[in-house]
Amino acid sequence: MNTEILIINGSPRRSKNCFKMANEINSKLTENNISSEVFNIYDMNIEYCTACGFCDKTGYCRIKDDMTPMYEMFDKVKGVIVISPVHFDCVSAKVKTVVDRTQAIYASKYILNKPSIDRNKKRIGMYIAV
Ligand SMILES: Cc1cc2nc3c(=O)[nH]c(=O)nc-3n(C[C@H](O)[C@H](O)[C@H](O)COP(=O)(O)O)c2cc1C
């Protein structure tokens, strides 16, 4: 079954609050026949945005790492749930890295007027600050 809901766990702490919450939500969705997948982003290779400007010209990110499947997921899924610990009144560093890398999607829409994801598809987003 195709993943319908992407759950991003943004905590570096294994088996702690955000991790438990992500897995609890995942189980509840499964119980309700909604397919979902947890991405523990601290286990993933996601480079910092280098502001190289490649996405301003192409709508895509030049860096090929674990963000690549995430871009596909953002397009494909019906919803994304981001769970982040509050670190110094902000999201965790890795969540910030993911947010920065979504500049490629922003650039495709607002700079190039050629959205790299289907804009007509209805999607939901949820953010949980822990
Ligand atoms: C570096 C760091 C900074 C933090 N900053 C804040 C903060 O600004 N405000 C707050 O309420 N909690 C703060 N906390 C506490 C965490 O948000 C809290 O323990 C959270 O439950 C951690 O989630 P986790 O168990 O999934 O790692 C901070 C914790 C760390 C390690």
mmCIF file of C-alpha atoms and ligand atoms in Angstrom:
data_model
loop_
_atom_site.group_PDB
_atom_site.id
_atom_site.type_symbol
_atom_site.label_atom_id
_atom_site.label_comp_id
_atom_site.label_asym_id
_atom_site.label_seq_id
_atom_site.Cartn_x
_atom_site.Cartn_y
_atom_site.Cartn_z
ATOM 1 C CA MET A 1 0.000 0.000 0.000
ATOM 2 C CA ASN A 2 1.243 3.492 -0.786
ATOM 3 C CA THR A 3 2.152 5.638 2.168
ATOM 4 C CA GLU A 4 -0.602 8.164 2.861
ATOM 5 C CA ILE A 5 0.854 9.934 5.869
ATOM 6 C CA LEU A 6 4.495 10.815 6.368
ATOM 7 C CA ILE A 7 5.528 11.261 9.991
ATOM 8 C CA ILE A 8 8.785 13.132 10.556
ATOM 9 C CA ASN A 9 10.388 12.558 13.930
ATOM 10 C CA GLY A 10 12.712 15.498 14.507
ATOM 11 C CA SER A 11 14.300 14.476 17.800
ATOM 12 C CA PRO A 12 17.900 13.316 18.161
ATOM 13 C CA ARG A 13 16.927 11.378 21.273
ATOM 14 C CA ARG A 14 16.217 7.758 20.473
ATOM 15 C CA SER A 15 13.142 6.277 22.184
ATOM 16 C CA LYS A 16 12.228 9.531 23.919
ATOM 17 C CA ASN A 17 9.180 11.805 23.690
ATOM 18 C CA CYS A 18 8.970 12.640 19.964
ATOM 19 C CA PHE A 19 10.019 9.129 18.974
ATOM 20 C CA LYS A 20 7.297 7.587 21.164
ATOM 21 C CA MET A 21 4.720 10.054 19.871
ATOM 22 C CA ALA A 22 5.649 9.324 16.239
ATOM 23 C CA ASN A 23 5.305 5.587 16.780
ATOM 24 C CA GLU A 24 2.035 5.955 18.708
ATOM 25 C CA ILE A 25 0.534 8.036 15.887
ATOM 26 C CA ASN A 26 1.860 5.502 13.366
ATOM 27 C CA SER A 27 0.146 2.628 15.240
ATOM 28 C CA LYS A 28 -3.146 4.520 15.523
ATOM 29 C CA LEU A 29 -3.131 5.291 11.812
ATOM 30 C CA THR A 30 -2.410 1.619 11.026
ATOM 31 C CA GLU A 31 -5.317 0.560 13.290
ATOM 32 C CA ASN A 32 -7.507 2.858 11.200
ATOM 33 C CA ASN A 33 -6.244 1.396 7.917
ATOM 34 C CA ILE A 34 -4.284 4.511 7.030
ATOM 35 C CA SER A 35 -0.808 3.694 5.788
ATOM 36 C CA SER A 36 1.941 5.760 7.287
ATOM 37 C CA GLU A 37 5.682 5.817 7.610
ATOM 38 C CA VAL A 38 7.988 7.320 10.239
ATOM 39 C CA PHE A 39 11.162 9.064 9.087
ATOM 40 C CA ASN A 40 13.601 9.400 11.969
ATOM 41 C CA ILE A 41 15.547 12.217 10.383
ATOM 42 C CA TYR A 42 18.492 12.020 12.787
ATOM 43 C CA ASP A 43 19.228 8.612 11.252
ATOM 44 C CA MET A 44 19.148 10.097 7.773
ATOM 45 C CA ASN A 45 21.852 11.727 5.727
ATOM 46 C CA ILE A 46 20.482 15.220 5.087
ATOM 47 C CA GLU A 47 23.011 17.899 4.172
ATOM 48 C CA TYR A 48 22.626 21.589 4.977
ATOM 49 C CA CYS A 49 21.289 23.915 2.289
ATOM 50 C CA THR A 50 24.325 25.670 0.802
ATOM 51 C CA ALA A 51 22.283 28.447 -0.841
ATOM 52 C CA CYS A 52 23.931 27.520 -4.148
ATOM 53 C CA GLY A 53 20.974 28.854 -6.159
ATOM 54 C CA PHE A 54 20.594 25.687 -8.259
ATOM 55 C CA CYS A 55 16.922 25.372 -7.249
ATOM 56 C CA ASP A 56 16.226 28.970 -8.309
ATOM 57 C CA LYS A 57 17.167 27.935 -11.841
ATOM 58 C CA THR A 58 15.798 24.366 -11.942
ATOM 59 C CA GLY A 59 13.217 23.925 -9.164
ATOM 60 C CA TYR A 60 15.203 20.972 -7.843
ATOM 61 C CA CYS A 61 17.943 20.489 -5.264
ATOM 62 C CA ARG A 62 21.443 19.781 -6.497
ATOM 63 C CA ILE A 63 22.325 17.762 -3.394
ATOM 64 C CA LYS A 64 21.450 14.081 -3.711
ATOM 65 C CA ASP A 65 21.001 12.567 -0.254
ATOM 66 C CA ASP A 66 18.153 11.276 1.904
ATOM 67 C CA MET A 67 16.172 14.434 1.149
ATOM 68 C CA THR A 68 15.596 13.063 -2.377
ATOM 69 C CA PRO A 69 12.998 10.427 -1.315
ATOM 70 C CA MET A 70 11.503 13.002 1.051
ATOM 71 C CA TYR A 71 10.765 15.415 -1.841
ATOM 72 C CA GLU A 72 8.939 12.551 -3.597
ATOM 73 C CA MET A 73 7.008 11.792 -0.417
ATOM 74 C CA PHE A 74 5.896 15.426 0.003
ATOM 75 C CA ASP A 75 4.311 15.199 -3.440
ATOM 76 C CA LYS A 76 2.840 11.715 -3.092
ATOM 77 C CA VAL A 77 1.360 11.637 0.422
ATOM 78 C CA LYS A 78 -1.942 13.061 1.650
ATOM 79 C CA GLY A 79 -0.433 14.497 4.777
ATOM 80 C CA VAL A 80 2.755 15.241 6.652
ATOM 81 C CA ILE A 81 3.082 15.302 10.437
ATOM 82 C CA VAL A 82 6.226 16.966 11.764
ATOM 83 C CA ILE A 83 7.097 16.292 15.390
ATOM 84 C CA SER A 84 9.940 18.336 16.828
ATOM 85 C CA PRO A 85 11.317 18.911 20.293
ATOM 86 C CA VAL A 86 11.548 22.590 21.200
ATOM 87 C CA HIS A 87 15.254 23.424 21.231
ATOM 88 C CA PHE A 88 15.982 26.986 22.363
ATOM 89 C CA ASP A 89 12.481 28.142 21.395
ATOM 90 C CA CYS A 90 12.838 26.705 17.926
ATOM 91 C CA VAL A 91 12.578 23.425 16.026
ATOM 92 C CA SER A 92 15.477 20.978 16.338
ATOM 93 C CA ALA A 93 18.522 21.624 14.162
ATOM 94 C CA LYS A 94 17.724 18.705 11.876
ATOM 95 C CA VAL A 95 14.119 19.820 11.352
ATOM 96 C CA LYS A 96 15.478 23.270 10.453
ATOM 97 C CA THR A 97 17.797 21.577 7.947
ATOM 98 C CA VAL A 98 14.823 19.795 6.352
ATOM 99 C CA VAL A 99 12.836 23.059 6.271
ATOM 100 C CA ASP A 100 15.747 24.871 4.582
ATOM 101 C CA ARG A 101 16.015 22.142 1.965
ATOM 102 C CA THR A 102 12.324 22.594 1.041
ATOM 103 C CA GLN A 103 13.462 25.877 -0.533
ATOM 104 C CA ALA A 104 13.672 23.805 -3.740
ATOM 105 C CA ILE A 105 9.880 23.342 -3.678
ATOM 106 C CA TYR A 106 9.379 27.031 -2.836
ATOM 107 C CA ALA A 107 11.666 28.113 -5.672
ATOM 108 C CA SER A 108 9.867 25.902 -8.190
ATOM 109 C CA LYS A 109 6.572 27.562 -7.318
ATOM 110 C CA TYR A 110 7.401 31.169 -6.523
ATOM 111 C CA ILE A 111 10.502 31.832 -8.611
ATOM 112 C CA LEU A 112 10.006 29.592 -11.642
ATOM 113 C CA ASN A 113 6.206 29.364 -11.612
ATOM 114 C CA LYS A 114 6.620 25.664 -12.354
ATOM 115 C CA PRO A 115 5.687 23.837 -9.121
ATOM 116 C CA SER A 116 7.687 20.636 -8.723
ATOM 117 C CA ILE A 117 4.802 19.108 -6.770
ATOM 118 C CA ASP A 118 1.185 18.778 -7.840
ATOM 119 C CA ARG A 119 -0.464 21.971 -6.547
ATOM 120 C CA ASN A 120 -3.995 20.716 -7.227
ATOM 121 C CA LYS A 121 -3.722 17.834 -4.813
ATOM 122 C CA LYS A 122 -5.225 18.509 -1.398
ATOM 123 C CA ARG A 123 -2.813 17.745 1.401
ATOM 124 C CA ILE A 124 -2.828 18.316 5.118
ATOM 125 C CA GLY A 125 0.008 19.292 7.378
ATOM 126 C CA MET A 126 0.387 19.039 11.121
ATOM 127 C CA TYR A 127 3.138 20.286 13.382
ATOM 128 C CA ILE A 128 3.596 19.027 16.933
ATOM 129 C CA ALA A 129 5.978 20.986 19.158
ATOM 130 C CA VAL A 130 7.111 18.864 22.100
HETATM 131 C C1 LIG B 1 19.343 21.720 23.505
HETATM 132 C C2 LIG B 1 17.975 21.728 24.111
HETATM 133 C C3 LIG B 1 17.240 22.894 24.134
HETATM 134 C C4 LIG B 1 15.957 22.929 24.678
HETATM 135 N N1 LIG B 1 15.238 24.083 24.638
HETATM 136 C C5 LIG B 1 13.971 24.108 25.130
HETATM 137 C C6 LIG B 1 13.205 25.309 25.075
HETATM 138 O O1 LIG B 1 13.653 26.323 24.581
HETATM 139 N N2 LIG B 1 11.948 25.281 25.576
HETATM 140 C C7 LIG B 1 11.408 24.153 26.159
HETATM 141 O O2 LIG B 1 10.255 24.196 26.612
HETATM 142 N N3 LIG B 1 12.113 22.994 26.200
HETATM 143 C C8 LIG B 1 13.375 22.949 25.719
HETATM 144 N N4 LIG B 1 14.100 21.781 25.756
HETATM 145 C C9 LIG B 1 13.464 20.561 26.293
HETATM 146 C C10 LIG B 1 12.936 19.637 25.177
HETATM 147 O O3 LIG B 1 12.161 20.319 24.242
HETATM 148 C C11 LIG B 1 12.070 18.524 25.791
HETATM 149 O O4 LIG B 1 12.835 17.778 26.697
HETATM 150 C C12 LIG B 1 11.479 17.597 24.728
HETATM 151 O O5 LIG B 1 10.526 16.748 25.320
HETATM 152 C C13 LIG B 1 12.561 16.760 24.090
HETATM 153 O O6 LIG B 1 11.968 15.856 23.151
HETATM 154 P P1 LIG B 1 12.603 14.407 22.984
HETATM 155 O O7 LIG B 1 12.354 13.684 24.281
HETATM 156 O O8 LIG B 1 11.862 13.759 21.860
HETATM 157 O O9 LIG B 1 14.039 14.596 22.678
HETATM 158 C C14 LIG B 1 15.384 21.745 25.248
HETATM 159 C C15 LIG B 1 16.166 20.561 25.243
HETATM 160 C C16 LIG B 1 17.435 20.544 24.687
HETATM 161 C C17 LIG B 1 18.218 19.270 24.678
#
